[in-house]
mmCIF file of C-alpha atoms (C1' of nucleotides) in Angstrom:
data_model
loop_
_atom_site.group_PDB
_atom_site.id
_atom_site.type_symbol
_atom_site.label_atom_id
_atom_site.label_comp_id
_atom_site.label_asym_id
_atom_site.label_seq_id
_atom_site.Cartn_x
_atom_site.Cartn_y
_atom_site.Cartn_z
ATOM 1 C CA MET K 7 146.253 -109.964 15.536
ATOM 2 C CA SER K 8 148.543 -111.361 18.455
ATOM 3 C CA SER K 9 152.067 -111.420 17.890
ATOM 4 C CA THR K 10 152.573 -114.459 19.474
ATOM 5 C CA TYR K 11 150.859 -115.985 16.621
ATOM 6 C CA THR K 12 149.847 -119.830 17.021
ATOM 7 C CA HIS K 13 148.081 -120.685 13.717
ATOM 8 C CA SER K 14 149.908 -123.975 14.175
ATOM 9 C CA LYS K 15 150.134 -126.133 16.501
ATOM 10 C CA LYS K 16 153.973 -126.296 16.376
ATOM 11 C CA ASN K 17 156.105 -123.651 16.823
ATOM 12 C CA GLN K 18 153.979 -122.079 19.613
ATOM 13 C CA SER K 19 155.247 -119.053 21.281
ATOM 14 C CA LEU K 20 157.800 -117.745 18.614
ATOM 15 C CA THR K 21 156.631 -114.532 16.653
ATOM 16 C CA LYS K 22 155.393 -114.236 13.405
ATOM 17 C CA ASN K 23 158.107 -113.692 11.999
ATOM 18 C CA GLN K 24 160.036 -116.231 13.541
ATOM 19 C CA ARG K 25 157.250 -118.570 12.496
ATOM 20 C CA ILE K 26 157.358 -117.979 8.811
ATOM 21 C CA VAL K 27 161.086 -118.280 8.578
ATOM 22 C CA LEU K 28 160.857 -121.294 10.384
ATOM 23 C CA ASP K 29 157.792 -122.965 8.602
ATOM 24 C CA LEU K 30 159.801 -122.242 5.434
ATOM 25 C CA LEU K 31 162.530 -124.198 6.241
ATOM 26 C CA GLN K 32 160.612 -126.762 7.524
ATOM 27 C CA ASN K 33 158.697 -127.270 4.401
ATOM 28 C CA SER K 34 161.675 -126.991 2.268
ATOM 29 C CA GLY K 35 164.048 -128.977 4.235
ATOM 30 C CA GLU K 36 166.869 -128.060 2.397
ATOM 31 C CA PRO K 37 169.520 -125.099 2.752
ATOM 32 C CA LEU K 38 168.291 -121.784 2.092
ATOM 33 C CA LYS K 39 170.036 -118.504 1.760
ATOM 34 C CA ALA K 40 168.873 -115.125 4.149
ATOM 35 C CA TYR K 41 167.932 -113.015 0.842
ATOM 36 C CA PHE K 42 165.755 -116.387 -0.825
ATOM 37 C CA ILE K 43 163.617 -116.595 2.390
ATOM 38 C CA LEU K 44 163.294 -112.630 2.261
ATOM 39 C CA ASP K 45 162.336 -112.481 -1.305
ATOM 40 C CA SER K 46 159.608 -116.132 -0.400
ATOM 41 C CA LEU K 47 158.086 -113.861 2.287
ATOM 42 C CA LYS K 48 157.748 -110.448 0.894
ATOM 43 C CA LYS K 49 153.996 -111.658 0.826
ATOM 44 C CA GLU K 50 154.023 -112.378 4.066
ATOM 45 C CA GLY K 51 154.895 -108.948 4.953
ATOM 46 C CA LEU K 52 158.946 -109.292 5.968
ATOM 47 C CA ASN K 53 160.619 -106.336 4.178
ATOM 48 C CA SER K 54 163.998 -105.933 5.042
ATOM 49 C CA PRO K 55 166.950 -108.455 5.306
ATOM 50 C CA LEU K 56 166.910 -107.620 9.124
ATOM 51 C CA GLN K 57 163.890 -108.794 9.633
ATOM 52 C CA VAL K 58 165.482 -112.153 7.994
ATOM 53 C CA TYR K 59 168.105 -112.231 9.826
ATOM 54 C CA ARG K 60 167.179 -111.553 13.740
ATOM 55 C CA ALA K 61 164.611 -114.154 13.505
ATOM 56 C CA LEU K 62 167.325 -116.724 11.327
ATOM 57 C CA ASP K 63 169.706 -115.904 14.974
ATOM 58 C CA LYS K 64 166.786 -116.396 17.315
ATOM 59 C CA LEU K 65 165.747 -119.852 15.491
ATOM 60 C CA VAL K 66 169.599 -120.907 15.466
ATOM 61 C CA GLU K 67 169.911 -119.837 19.264
ATOM 62 C CA LEU K 68 166.665 -121.798 20.349
ATOM 63 C CA GLY K 69 168.447 -124.583 18.427
ATOM 64 C CA LYS K 70 165.073 -125.108 15.615
ATOM 65 C CA ILE K 71 167.337 -124.161 12.369
ATOM 66 C CA HIS K 72 171.150 -124.380 11.551
ATOM 67 C CA LYS K 73 173.543 -121.892 9.777
ATOM 68 C CA ILE K 74 175.894 -124.194 7.234
ATOM 69 C CA GLU K 75 178.868 -121.396 7.120
ATOM 70 C CA SER K 76 180.271 -123.117 4.203
ATOM 71 C CA ILE K 77 177.559 -122.313 1.949
ATOM 72 C CA ASN K 78 175.762 -119.483 4.166
ATOM 73 C CA SER K 79 173.102 -121.358 4.287
ATOM 74 C CA PHE K 80 170.071 -122.120 6.770
ATOM 75 C CA ILE K 81 168.309 -125.302 7.345
ATOM 76 C CA ILE K 82 165.740 -126.962 9.530
ATOM 77 C CA CYS K 83 167.436 -128.797 12.633
ATOM 78 C CA ASN K 84 166.687 -132.725 11.869
ATOM 79 C CA ASN K 85 167.915 -133.892 15.257
ATOM 80 C CA SER K 86 166.511 -132.620 18.383
ATOM 81 C CA ASN K 87 168.449 -130.552 21.201
ATOM 82 C CA CYS K 88 171.353 -129.735 19.212
ATOM 83 C CA ALA K 89 171.493 -125.659 19.514
ATOM 84 C CA SER K 90 175.238 -125.989 19.494
ATOM 85 C CA ASN K 91 176.647 -129.046 17.753
ATOM 86 C CA THR K 92 175.961 -129.779 14.490
ATOM 87 C CA ALA K 93 176.970 -131.811 11.658
ATOM 88 C CA PHE K 94 176.784 -132.074 7.698
ATOM 89 C CA THR K 95 177.190 -133.772 4.558
ATOM 90 C CA ILE K 96 177.608 -131.466 1.554
ATOM 91 C CA CYS K 97 177.481 -133.242 -1.731
ATOM 92 C CA GLU K 98 180.076 -131.868 -3.723
ATOM 93 C CA ARG K 99 178.239 -132.499 -6.744
ATOM 94 C CA CYS K 100 175.064 -131.807 -6.088
ATOM 95 C CA GLY K 101 175.225 -129.778 -3.397
ATOM 96 C CA LYS K 102 172.686 -131.781 -1.268
ATOM 97 C CA VAL K 103 173.067 -131.395 2.355
ATOM 98 C CA LYS K 104 172.115 -133.798 5.196
ATOM 99 C CA GLU K 105 172.374 -133.341 8.659
ATOM 100 C CA ILE K 106 174.088 -136.284 10.220
ATOM 101 C CA LYS K 107 172.516 -137.762 12.944
ATOM 102 C CA ASN K 108 173.899 -139.341 16.058
ATOM 103 C CA LYS K 109 173.499 -138.992 19.088
ATOM 104 C CA TYR K 110 177.200 -140.244 19.994
ATOM 105 C CA LEU K 111 178.747 -138.059 17.685
ATOM 106 C CA LYS K 112 179.571 -135.576 20.670
ATOM 107 C CA ASP K 113 181.735 -137.896 22.831
ATOM 108 C CA SER K 114 183.501 -139.187 19.733
ATOM 109 C CA VAL K 115 184.707 -135.685 18.536
ATOM 110 C CA SER K 116 185.404 -134.611 21.900
ATOM 111 C CA ASP K 117 188.210 -137.835 21.928
ATOM 112 C CA LEU K 118 189.516 -136.383 18.525
ATOM 113 C CA VAL K 119 190.614 -132.890 20.279
ATOM 114 C CA LYS K 120 192.500 -134.709 23.363
ATOM 115 C CA ASP K 121 194.410 -131.471 24.123
ATOM 116 C CA ASN K 122 192.780 -131.249 27.971
ATOM 117 C CA GLN K 123 193.946 -127.559 28.079
ATOM 118 C CA LEU K 124 191.003 -126.518 26.291
ATOM 119 C CA GLU K 125 187.633 -127.532 26.426
ATOM 120 C CA ILE K 126 185.212 -127.711 23.503
ATOM 121 C CA THR K 127 181.753 -125.409 24.083
ATOM 122 C CA ARG K 128 179.762 -126.179 20.737
ATOM 123 C CA TYR K 129 180.853 -127.553 17.094
ATOM 124 C CA ASN K 130 180.185 -127.544 13.788
ATOM 125 C CA LEU K 131 181.538 -130.403 11.168
ATOM 126 C CA GLU K 132 181.428 -130.006 7.358
ATOM 127 C CA PHE K 133 182.096 -133.411 5.526
ATOM 128 C CA TYR K 134 182.133 -132.642 1.758
ATOM 129 C CA VAL K 135 180.863 -136.083 -0.101
ATOM 130 C CA LEU K 136 180.089 -137.157 -3.246
ATOM 131 C CA CYS K 137 175.906 -138.518 -1.780
ATOM 132 C CA LYS K 138 174.521 -141.580 -3.080
ATOM 133 C CA SER K 139 172.900 -140.641 -6.556
ATOM 134 C CA CYS K 140 175.770 -138.855 -7.962
ATOM 135 C CA LYS K 141 178.260 -141.571 -7.275
ATOM 136 C CA ILE K 142 176.560 -143.540 -9.152
ATOM 137 C CA ASN K 143 175.299 -141.145 -12.333
ATOM 138 C CA MET X 12 210.915 -108.138 -13.382
ATOM 139 C CA SER X 13 209.970 -111.834 -13.381
ATOM 140 C CA SER X 14 206.053 -112.746 -12.058
ATOM 141 C CA THR X 15 207.354 -115.574 -10.523
ATOM 142 C CA TYR X 16 209.215 -113.274 -8.136
ATOM 143 C CA THR X 17 212.023 -115.944 -6.345
ATOM 144 C CA HIS X 18 212.602 -113.195 -3.719
ATOM 145 C CA SER X 19 212.303 -115.461 -0.691
ATOM 146 C CA LYS X 20 213.818 -118.921 -1.103
ATOM 147 C CA LYS X 21 210.436 -120.317 0.391
ATOM 148 C CA ASN X 22 207.153 -119.869 -1.928
ATOM 149 C CA GLN X 23 209.021 -120.350 -5.003
ATOM 150 C CA SER X 24 207.357 -120.433 -8.237
ATOM 151 C CA LEU X 25 204.226 -118.265 -6.974
ATOM 152 C CA THR X 26 203.456 -115.112 -8.732
ATOM 153 C CA LYS X 27 204.282 -112.097 -6.698
ATOM 154 C CA ASN X 28 201.014 -111.244 -5.685
ATOM 155 C CA GLN X 29 200.390 -114.980 -4.336
ATOM 156 C CA ARG X 30 203.942 -114.507 -2.663
ATOM 157 C CA ILE X 31 203.025 -111.293 -1.038
ATOM 158 C CA VAL X 32 199.556 -112.564 0.352
ATOM 159 C CA LEU X 33 201.061 -115.861 1.401
ATOM 160 C CA ASP X 34 203.969 -114.628 3.368
ATOM 161 C CA LEU X 35 201.570 -111.678 5.136
ATOM 162 C CA LEU X 36 199.571 -114.793 6.030
ATOM 163 C CA GLN X 37 202.449 -116.484 7.057
ATOM 164 C CA ASN X 38 204.212 -113.919 9.353
ATOM 165 C CA SER X 39 201.104 -112.826 11.346
ATOM 166 C CA GLY X 40 199.984 -116.739 12.365
ATOM 167 C CA GLU X 41 196.391 -115.809 12.536
ATOM 168 C CA PRO X 42 193.251 -115.525 10.823
ATOM 169 C CA LEU X 43 193.203 -112.106 8.431
ATOM 170 C CA LYS X 44 190.373 -111.144 6.643
ATOM 171 C CA ALA X 45 190.745 -110.663 2.501
ATOM 172 C CA TYR X 46 189.839 -106.918 2.866
ATOM 173 C CA PHE X 47 192.562 -106.328 5.852
ATOM 174 C CA ILE X 48 194.680 -108.043 3.620
ATOM 175 C CA LEU X 49 193.611 -105.784 0.709
ATOM 176 C CA ASP X 50 194.622 -102.956 2.845
ATOM 177 C CA SER X 51 197.812 -104.185 4.400
ATOM 178 C CA LEU X 52 199.520 -104.949 0.747
ATOM 179 C CA LYS X 53 198.106 -101.504 -0.646
ATOM 180 C CA LYS X 54 201.948 -100.316 -0.552
ATOM 181 C CA GLU X 55 202.835 -103.417 -2.182
ATOM 182 C CA GLY X 56 200.834 -103.139 -5.599
ATOM 183 C CA LEU X 57 197.523 -104.924 -4.528
ATOM 184 C CA ASN X 58 195.019 -102.321 -5.492
ATOM 185 C CA SER X 59 191.268 -104.425 -5.765
ATOM 186 C CA PRO X 60 189.575 -106.572 -3.767
ATOM 187 C CA LEU X 61 189.532 -109.691 -6.698
ATOM 188 C CA GLN X 62 193.821 -109.535 -6.519
ATOM 189 C CA VAL X 63 193.112 -110.872 -3.272
ATOM 190 C CA TYR X 64 190.611 -113.165 -3.792
ATOM 191 C CA ARG X 65 192.751 -114.741 -6.366
ATOM 192 C CA ALA X 66 195.669 -114.818 -4.585
ATOM 193 C CA LEU X 67 193.898 -116.224 -1.440
ATOM 194 C CA ASP X 68 191.984 -119.206 -4.032
ATOM 195 C CA LYS X 69 195.450 -120.519 -5.625
ATOM 196 C CA LEU X 70 196.752 -120.342 -2.219
ATOM 197 C CA VAL X 71 193.866 -122.192 -0.752
ATOM 198 C CA GLU X 72 193.896 -124.697 -3.768
ATOM 199 C CA LEU X 73 197.394 -125.754 -3.179
ATOM 200 C CA GLY X 74 197.170 -126.120 0.701
ATOM 201 C CA LYS X 75 199.527 -122.933 1.883
ATOM 202 C CA ILE X 76 196.409 -121.926 3.301
ATOM 203 C CA HIS X 77 193.126 -122.562 5.106
ATOM 204 C CA LYS X 78 189.247 -120.684 4.957
ATOM 205 C CA ILE X 79 187.982 -120.646 8.282
ATOM 206 C CA GLU X 80 184.594 -120.788 7.085
ATOM 207 C CA SER X 81 182.846 -119.178 10.285
ATOM 208 C CA ILE X 82 184.428 -116.127 10.496
ATOM 209 C CA ASN X 83 185.521 -115.516 6.722
ATOM 210 C CA SER X 84 189.303 -115.434 7.094
ATOM 211 C CA PHE X 85 192.299 -116.886 6.194
ATOM 212 C CA ILE X 86 195.140 -118.897 7.982
ATOM 213 C CA ILE X 87 198.799 -120.301 7.070
ATOM 214 C CA CYS X 88 198.564 -124.012 7.164
ATOM 215 C CA ASN X 89 200.146 -125.178 10.059
ATOM 216 C CA ASN X 90 200.556 -128.972 8.290
ATOM 217 C CA SER X 91 201.720 -130.417 5.145
ATOM 218 C CA ASN X 92 199.128 -131.818 2.565
ATOM 219 C CA CYS X 93 195.924 -130.913 4.088
ATOM 220 C CA ALA X 94 194.569 -128.846 1.089
ATOM 221 C CA SER X 95 191.080 -131.064 1.719
ATOM 222 C CA ASN X 96 190.955 -131.554 5.330
ATOM 223 C CA THR X 97 191.190 -128.996 8.061
ATOM 224 C CA ALA X 98 190.470 -128.444 11.763
ATOM 225 C CA PHE X 99 190.031 -125.852 14.057
ATOM 226 C CA THR X 100 189.623 -124.656 17.461
ATOM 227 C CA ILE X 101 188.245 -121.195 17.606
ATOM 228 C CA CYS X 102 188.103 -119.294 21.292
ATOM 229 C CA GLU X 103 184.790 -118.294 22.041
ATOM 230 C CA ARG X 104 185.889 -115.992 23.918
ATOM 231 C CA CYS X 105 188.806 -114.074 22.514
ATOM 232 C CA GLY X 106 188.548 -115.620 18.668
ATOM 233 C CA LYS X 107 192.151 -116.983 18.482
ATOM 234 C CA VAL X 108 192.271 -119.650 16.300
ATOM 235 C CA LYS X 109 194.569 -122.792 16.294
ATOM 236 C CA GLU X 110 194.678 -125.120 13.694
ATOM 237 C CA ILE X 111 194.436 -129.286 15.225
ATOM 238 C CA LYS X 112 197.328 -131.065 13.859
ATOM 239 C CA ASN X 113 196.426 -135.017 14.375
ATOM 240 C CA LYS X 114 197.775 -136.963 11.009
ATOM 241 C CA TYR X 115 195.300 -139.566 12.813
ATOM 242 C CA LEU X 116 192.572 -136.998 12.659
ATOM 243 C CA LYS X 117 190.983 -137.834 9.163
ATOM 244 C CA ASP X 118 190.715 -141.553 9.923
ATOM 245 C CA SER X 119 188.980 -141.053 13.367
ATOM 246 C CA VAL X 120 186.575 -138.539 11.134
ATOM 247 C CA SER X 121 186.019 -141.301 8.191
ATOM 248 C CA ASP X 122 184.894 -143.244 11.193
ATOM 249 C CA LEU X 123 182.409 -141.032 12.691
ATOM 250 C CA VAL X 124 180.231 -141.080 9.697
ATOM 251 C CA LYS X 125 179.799 -144.215 8.838
ATOM 252 C CA ASP X 126 177.011 -144.180 6.472
ATOM 253 C CA ASN X 127 178.866 -145.906 3.787
ATOM 254 C CA GLN X 128 176.397 -144.829 0.953
ATOM 255 C CA LEU X 129 178.623 -141.987 1.103
ATOM 256 C CA GLU X 130 182.579 -141.023 1.022
ATOM 257 C CA ILE X 131 184.268 -138.252 2.182
ATOM 258 C CA THR X 132 186.009 -136.366 -0.437
ATOM 259 C CA ARG X 133 187.434 -133.828 2.335
ATOM 260 C CA TYR X 134 185.740 -132.147 5.231
ATOM 261 C CA ASN X 135 186.289 -128.727 7.603
ATOM 262 C CA LEU X 136 185.541 -128.842 11.302
ATOM 263 C CA GLU X 137 185.463 -125.765 13.889
ATOM 264 C CA PHE X 138 185.248 -126.719 17.247
ATOM 265 C CA TYR X 139 184.454 -123.292 19.494
ATOM 266 C CA VAL X 140 186.516 -123.664 22.836
ATOM 267 C CA LEU X 141 187.510 -122.062 25.884
ATOM 268 C CA CYS X 142 191.135 -121.533 25.422
ATOM 269 C CA LYS X 143 193.804 -121.743 28.462
ATOM 270 C CA SER X 144 194.378 -118.686 28.722
ATOM 271 C CA CYS X 145 190.876 -117.390 29.084
ATOM 272 C CA LYS X 146 189.452 -120.428 30.809
ATOM 273 C CA ILE X 147 191.613 -119.098 33.530
ATOM 274 C CA ASN X 148 190.446 -115.511 33.399
ATOM 275 C "C1'" DT Z 8 206.612 -118.029 -33.605
ATOM 276 C "C1'" DT Z 9 202.825 -119.727 -32.197
ATOM 277 C "C1'" DA Z 10 199.650 -121.814 -29.454
ATOM 278 C "C1'" DC Z 11 197.613 -122.394 -24.921
ATOM 279 C "C1'" DA Z 12 196.727 -122.114 -20.068
ATOM 280 C "C1'" DT Z 13 197.658 -118.982 -16.041
ATOM 281 C "C1'" DA Z 14 197.651 -114.363 -13.717
ATOM 282 C "C1'" DT Z 15 197.115 -109.738 -13.985
ATOM 283 C "C1'" DG Z 16 194.699 -105.191 -13.897
ATOM 284 C "C1'" DT Z 17 190.487 -102.366 -13.407
ATOM 285 C "C1'" DA Z 18 185.765 -100.947 -13.219
ATOM 286 C "C1'" DA Z 19 181.401 -102.751 -12.330
ATOM 287 C "C1'" DT Z 20 178.215 -104.855 -9.037
ATOM 288 C "C1'" DA Z 21 175.772 -108.726 -6.223
ATOM 289 C "C1'" DG Z 22 175.573 -111.101 -2.565
ATOM 290 C "C1'" DT Z 23 175.818 -111.108 2.885
ATOM 291 C "C1'" DA Z 24 175.494 -108.740 7.576
ATOM 292 C "C1'" DT Z 25 174.947 -105.306 10.964
ATOM 293 C "C1'" DA Z 26 174.726 -100.580 12.947
ATOM 294 C "C1'" DA Z 27 171.536 -97.337 14.797
ATOM 295 C "C1'" DC Z 28 166.956 -95.329 16.230
ATOM 296 C "C1'" DA Z 29 162.540 -95.264 16.902
ATOM 297 C "C1'" DT Z 30 158.380 -97.916 18.304
ATOM 298 C "C1'" DT Z 31 155.476 -101.727 19.790
ATOM 299 C "C1'" DA Z 32 154.312 -105.920 22.046
ATOM 300 C "C1'" DG Z 33 154.102 -109.523 25.751
ATOM 301 C "C1'" DA Z 34 154.787 -110.867 30.530
ATOM 302 C "C1'" DG Z 35 155.436 -110.504 34.916
ATOM 303 C "C1'" DG Z 36 154.717 -107.964 39.425
ATOM 304 C "C1'" DT Z 37 151.952 -104.801 42.293
ATOM 305 C "C1'" DA Q 22 144.598 -102.607 35.078
ATOM 306 C "C1'" DC Q 23 148.427 -100.572 35.402
ATOM 307 C "C1'" DC Q 24 153.179 -100.202 35.429
ATOM 308 C "C1'" DT Q 25 157.468 -101.661 34.240
ATOM 309 C "C1'" DC Q 26 161.138 -104.289 31.712
ATOM 310 C "C1'" DT Q 27 162.689 -107.035 28.022
ATOM 311 C "C1'" DA Q 28 162.050 -108.756 23.300
ATOM 312 C "C1'" DA Q 29 160.850 -107.956 18.856
ATOM 313 C "C1'" DT Q 30 159.638 -105.049 15.251
ATOM 314 C "C1'" DG Q 31 160.144 -101.976 12.010
ATOM 315 C "C1'" DT Q 32 162.532 -99.037 8.407
ATOM 316 C "C1'" DT Q 33 166.817 -96.771 6.589
ATOM 317 C "C1'" DA Q 34 171.045 -96.535 5.362
ATOM 318 C "C1'" DT Q 35 175.365 -98.735 5.275
ATOM 319 C "C1'" DA Q 36 179.325 -102.242 5.668
ATOM 320 C "C1'" DC Q 37 181.555 -106.726 4.913
ATOM 321 C "C1'" DT Q 38 182.034 -110.209 1.825
ATOM 322 C "C1'" DA Q 39 182.526 -112.472 -2.889
ATOM 323 C "C1'" DT Q 40 182.115 -112.472 -8.177
ATOM 324 C "C1'" DT Q 41 181.247 -111.216 -13.249
ATOM 325 C "C1'" DA Q 42 183.166 -109.180 -17.288
ATOM 326 C "C1'" DC Q 43 186.724 -107.906 -20.491
ATOM 327 C "C1'" DA Q 44 190.679 -106.365 -22.265
ATOM 328 C "C1'" DT Q 45 195.778 -107.105 -21.304
ATOM 329 C "C1'" DA Q 46 200.008 -109.517 -20.295
ATOM 330 C "C1'" DT Q 47 203.166 -113.522 -18.928
ATOM 331 C "C1'" DG Q 48 205.034 -118.675 -19.130
ATOM 332 C "C1'" DT Q 49 205.502 -122.932 -20.881
ATOM 333 C "C1'" DA Q 50 205.760 -126.180 -24.034
ATOM 334 C "C1'" DA Q 51 205.231 -127.617 -28.903
#
DNA sequence: TTACATATGTAATAGTATAACATTAGAGGT
DNA sequence: ACCTCTAATGTTATACTATTACATATGTAA
């Protein structure tokens, strides 16, 4: 078996471990934790935490997924080309996470931090909210 | 010995554990990790992780310190009244963390997220930068 | 003083992530 | 086809971060 494993058209050039982790996150759409991913993919041949973390690290580096720091979870990227800059809303009540899609966000954000002694290389923004359905109920 | 332990004028009404943890963070000014705090305060009578985490939780709740999620560290609050909203710069090279002081930040930030289906209850913003001295060297 | 909420102390354990090392696979050049 | 280099893998062990559970003590207010 080839290790680039081009079973699906998408996610070519990924290795098998990277692809099955990405597929799981893609199919889920929700933030998943590393050890949950490990449990879910035992049957696919993932045996150790390190295998999961290595795949996750690579996928984060490629911008295909993001880590949501405050909940130690990983989620499929909902944009394109946002390997370094991320912004999420997290519902305080139900925990639902959505990636904020806003191509102008980066510029706005840069304006916020006006200290020209430093340059922003990347950012991670986590907004806690009451989501629509939790607001109603 | 009273458990409110008003040794210093500041930080009155805190318990002993809360006060020694806060004092350490105040004197340090840098982000510290929970187990580092534990080691540092062994001689003051802190014996277990839980004692540290309980003090940290309370201080975060009071807005006296903040947790920097992406580095699992805690830092003294550099503002006032920002129990729920935090913004930091973190140098990619040297790791130095600074809290962003900007009383207009909250309004600006709210404008960024224009989806009126949801309301922001709090936020945590982590900007990775090259700090002044790392930029030069 | 009673009652209640909050904080403490302690031991055990759960959850998250990386170090170290040996091995294998893929991509490019000759 | 072969060599070489880089990246990924597999495995074991361990380090780091945080919470559960339970018994005890303290502070505050009726």
